């Protein structure tokens, strides 16, 4: 995992997506970007200009698998 803080931009051209389970305004959730090979970006939808996290794709897949296993 790598934290990227403002104003240093990420070297990746992320396309962000908010969960359909987010509130009506779309600002009560995290946003995830999966369009970059082998890297997943995650940020707080309330602080889009703030820090974001970058995870290796394999680590993110393992997290999602574990979170949805039950």
Coordinates of N, CA, C and O in Angstrom, one line a residue:
X1 N 0.8 -1.2 0.0 CA 0.0 0.0 0.0 C 0.9 1.2 0.0 O 1.9 1.3 0.7
X2 N 0.5 2.2 -0.7 CA 1.2 3.5 -0.8 C 0.2 4.6 -0.6 O -0.8 4.6 -1.3
X3 N 0.5 5.5 0.3 CA -0.4 6.7 0.5 C 0.1 7.8 -0.4 O 1.3 8.1 -0.4
X4 N -0.8 8.4 -1.1 CA -0.5 9.6 -2.0 C -1.2 10.8 -1.4 O -2.4 10.8 -1.2
X5 N -0.5 11.8 -1.0 CA -1.1 13.0 -0.4 C -1.0 14.2 -1.3 O -0.2 14.3 -2.2
X6 N -1.9 15.1 -1.2 CA -2.0 16.3 -2.0 C -0.8 17.2 -1.5 O -0.4 17.2 -0.4
X7 N -0.3 18.0 -2.4 CA -0.6 18.2 -3.8 C 0.1 17.3 -4.8 O 0.0 17.4 -6.0
X8 N 0.9 16.3 -4.3 CA 1.6 15.4 -5.2 C 0.6 14.5 -5.9 O -0.1 13.7 -5.3
X9 N 0.5 14.7 -7.2 CA -0.5 13.9 -8.0 C 0.0 12.4 -8.2 O 1.2 12.2 -8.2
X10 N -1.0 11.5 -8.3 CA -0.6 10.2 -8.6 C -0.2 10.1 -10.0 O -0.6 10.8 -10.9
X11 N 0.8 9.2 -10.3 CA 1.2 9.0 -11.7 C 0.2 8.3 -12.5 O 0.4 8.2 -13.7
X12 N -0.9 7.8 -11.9 CA -1.9 7.0 -12.7 C -3.1 7.9 -13.0 O -3.6 8.7 -12.2
X13 N -3.7 7.7 -14.2 CA -4.9 8.4 -14.6 C -6.1 7.7 -14.1 O -6.8 7.0 -14.8
X14 N -6.4 7.9 -12.9 CA -7.6 7.1 -12.3 C -8.9 7.6 -12.8 O -9.2 8.8 -13.0
X15 N -9.8 6.7 -12.9 CA -11.2 6.9 -13.2 C -12.0 6.4 -11.9 O -12.0 5.2 -11.7
X16 N -12.6 7.3 -11.2 CA -13.2 7.0 -9.9 C -14.6 6.5 -10.0 O -15.4 7.1 -10.8
X17 N -15.0 5.6 -9.1 CA -16.3 5.1 -9.0 C -16.8 5.0 -7.6 O -16.0 4.6 -6.7
X18 N -18.0 5.5 -7.3 CA -18.6 5.4 -6.0 C -19.6 4.3 -5.9 O -20.3 4.0 -6.9
X19 N -19.6 3.6 -4.8 CA -20.5 2.4 -4.6 C -22.0 2.8 -4.8 O -22.4 3.9 -4.5
X20 N -22.7 1.9 -5.4 CA -24.2 2.2 -5.5 C -24.9 2.2 -4.2 O -26.0 2.6 -4.0
X21 N -24.2 1.7 -3.1 CA -24.7 1.7 -1.8 C -24.4 3.0 -1.1 O -24.8 3.2 0.1
X22 N -23.8 3.9 -1.7 CA -23.5 5.2 -1.1 C -24.8 6.0 -1.0 O -25.8 5.7 -1.7
X23 N -24.8 7.1 -0.2 CA -25.9 7.9 -0.1 C -26.3 8.6 -1.4 O -25.6 8.6 -2.4
X24 N -27.5 9.2 -1.4 CA -28.0 9.8 -2.6 C -27.1 10.8 -3.2 O -27.0 11.0 -4.4
X25 N -26.4 11.5 -2.3 CA -25.4 12.6 -2.8 C -24.1 12.0 -3.3 O -23.3 12.7 -3.9
X26 N -23.9 10.7 -3.0 CA -22.6 10.1 -3.5 C -21.4 10.5 -2.7 O -20.3 10.3 -3.1
X27 N -21.6 11.1 -1.5 CA -20.5 11.6 -0.7 C -20.4 10.9 0.6 O -19.8 11.5 1.5
X28 N -20.9 9.7 0.8 CA -20.9 9.0 2.0 C -20.2 7.7 1.9 O -20.6 6.7 2.5
X29 N -19.2 7.6 1.1 CA -18.6 6.3 0.8 C -17.1 6.6 0.4 O -16.7 7.7 0.3
X30 N -16.5 5.5 0.1 CA -15.2 5.6 -0.5 C -15.3 5.5 -2.0 O -16.3 5.0 -2.5
X31 N -14.4 6.0 -2.8 CA -14.4 5.8 -4.2 C -13.2 4.9 -4.6 O -12.1 5.0 -3.9
X32 N -13.4 4.1 -5.6 CA -12.4 3.1 -6.0 C -12.1 3.3 -7.5 O -13.0 3.6 -8.2
X33 N -10.9 3.2 -7.8 CA -10.5 3.3 -9.3 C -9.8 2.0 -9.6 O -8.8 1.6 -8.9
X34 N -10.3 1.3 -10.6 CA -9.7 0.0 -11.0 C -9.3 -0.1 -12.4 O -9.1 -1.1 -13.0
X35 N -9.2 1.1 -13.0 CA -8.8 1.2 -14.5 C -7.3 1.1 -14.8 O -6.9 1.0 -15.9
X36 N -6.5 1.1 -13.7 CA -5.0 1.0 -13.9 C -4.6 -0.4 -13.7 O -4.9 -1.0 -12.6
X37 N -3.9 -1.1 -14.6 CA -3.5 -2.5 -14.4 C -2.6 -2.6 -13.1 O -1.7 -1.8 -12.9
X38 N -3.0 -3.6 -12.3 CA -2.2 -4.0 -11.1 C -2.2 -3.0 -10.0 O -1.4 -3.2 -9.0
X39 N -3.0 -2.0 -10.1 CA -3.1 -0.9 -9.0 C -4.5 -0.6 -8.8 O -5.3 -0.4 -9.8
X40 N -4.9 -0.4 -7.5 CA -6.3 0.0 -7.2 C -6.2 1.3 -6.3 O -5.5 1.3 -5.3
X41 N -6.8 2.3 -6.7 CA -6.8 3.6 -6.0 C -8.1 3.6 -5.1 O -9.1 3.2 -5.5
X42 N -7.9 4.1 -3.9 CA -9.1 4.3 -2.9 C -9.0 5.7 -2.3 O -7.9 6.1 -1.9
X43 N -10.1 6.4 -2.3 CA -10.1 7.7 -1.6 C -11.5 7.9 -1.0 O -12.4 7.3 -1.3
X44 N -11.5 8.9 0.0 CA -12.7 9.2 0.7 C -13.5 10.2 -0.3 O -13.0 11.2 -0.7
X45 N -14.8 9.8 -0.5 CA -15.6 10.6 -1.4 C -15.9 12.0 -0.9 O -16.3 12.9 -1.6
X46 N -15.8 12.2 0.5 CA -16.0 13.5 1.1 C -14.7 14.4 0.9 O -14.8 15.6 1.1
X47 N -13.6 13.8 0.6 CA -12.3 14.6 0.6 C -11.6 14.2 -0.7 O -10.5 13.7 -0.7
X48 N -12.2 14.4 -1.8 CA -11.6 14.0 -3.1 C -10.3 14.7 -3.4 O -9.5 14.1 -4.2
X49 N -10.0 15.8 -2.8 CA -8.7 16.5 -3.0 C -7.7 16.1 -2.0 O -6.6 16.5 -2.0
X50 N -8.1 15.2 -1.0 CA -7.2 14.8 0.0 C -6.4 13.6 -0.4 O -6.2 13.3 -1.5
X51 N -5.9 12.9 0.6 CA -5.0 11.8 0.4 C -5.8 10.6 -0.2 O -7.0 10.5 0.0
X52 N -5.1 9.8 -0.8 CA -5.6 8.5 -1.4 C -4.7 7.4 -1.1 O -3.5 7.6 -0.8
X53 N -5.2 6.2 -1.2 CA -4.3 5.0 -1.1 C -4.2 4.3 -2.4 O -5.2 4.2 -3.1
X54 N -3.1 3.7 -2.6 CA -2.9 2.8 -3.8 C -2.6 1.4 -3.3 O -1.6 1.3 -2.5
X55 N -3.3 0.4 -3.7 CA -3.1 -1.0 -3.3 C -2.7 -1.8 -4.5 O -3.2 -1.6 -5.6
X56 N -1.8 -2.8 -4.3 CA -1.5 -3.7 -5.4 C -2.8 -4.4 -5.8 O -3.6 -4.7 -4.9
X57 N -3.1 -4.7 -7.0 CA -4.3 -5.3 -7.4 C -4.6 -6.6 -6.7 O -5.7 -6.9 -6.4
X58 N -3.6 -7.4 -6.5 CA -3.8 -8.7 -5.9 C -4.2 -8.5 -4.4 O -5.1 -9.3 -3.9
X59 N -3.7 -7.5 -3.7 CA -4.1 -7.3 -2.3 C -5.5 -6.8 -2.3 O -6.3 -7.3 -1.4
X60 N -6.0 -6.0 -3.2 CA -7.3 -5.5 -3.2 C -8.3 -6.7 -3.5 O -9.3 -6.8 -2.9
X61 N -7.9 -7.5 -4.5 CA -8.8 -8.7 -4.8 C -8.9 -9.6 -3.6 O -10.0 -10.1 -3.3
X62 N -7.8 -9.8 -2.8 CA -7.9 -10.7 -1.6 C -8.8 -10.0 -0.6 O -9.6 -10.7 0.1
X63 N -8.7 -8.7 -0.4 CA -9.6 -8.0 0.5 C -11.0 -8.1 0.2 O -11.9 -8.5 1.0
X64 N -11.4 -7.9 -1.1 CA -12.8 -8.1 -1.5 C -13.3 -9.5 -1.4 O -14.4 -9.7 -0.9
X65 N -12.4 -10.5 -1.7 CA -12.8 -11.9 -1.5 C -13.1 -12.1 0.0 O -14.1 -12.8 0.3
X66 N -12.3 -11.7 0.9 CA -12.5 -11.9 2.3 C -13.7 -11.2 2.8 O -14.4 -11.7 3.6
X67 N -13.9 -10.0 2.3 CA -15.0 -9.2 2.8 C -16.4 -9.7 2.4 O -17.4 -9.5 3.1
X68 N -16.4 -10.4 1.3 CA -17.7 -10.9 0.7 C -17.8 -12.4 1.0 O -18.8 -13.0 0.5
X69 N -16.9 -13.0 1.7 CA -17.0 -14.5 1.9 C -18.1 -14.9 2.9 O -18.4 -16.1 2.9
X70 N -18.6 -14.0 3.7 CA -19.6 -14.4 4.7 C -21.0 -14.1 4.3 O -21.5 -13.3 3.8

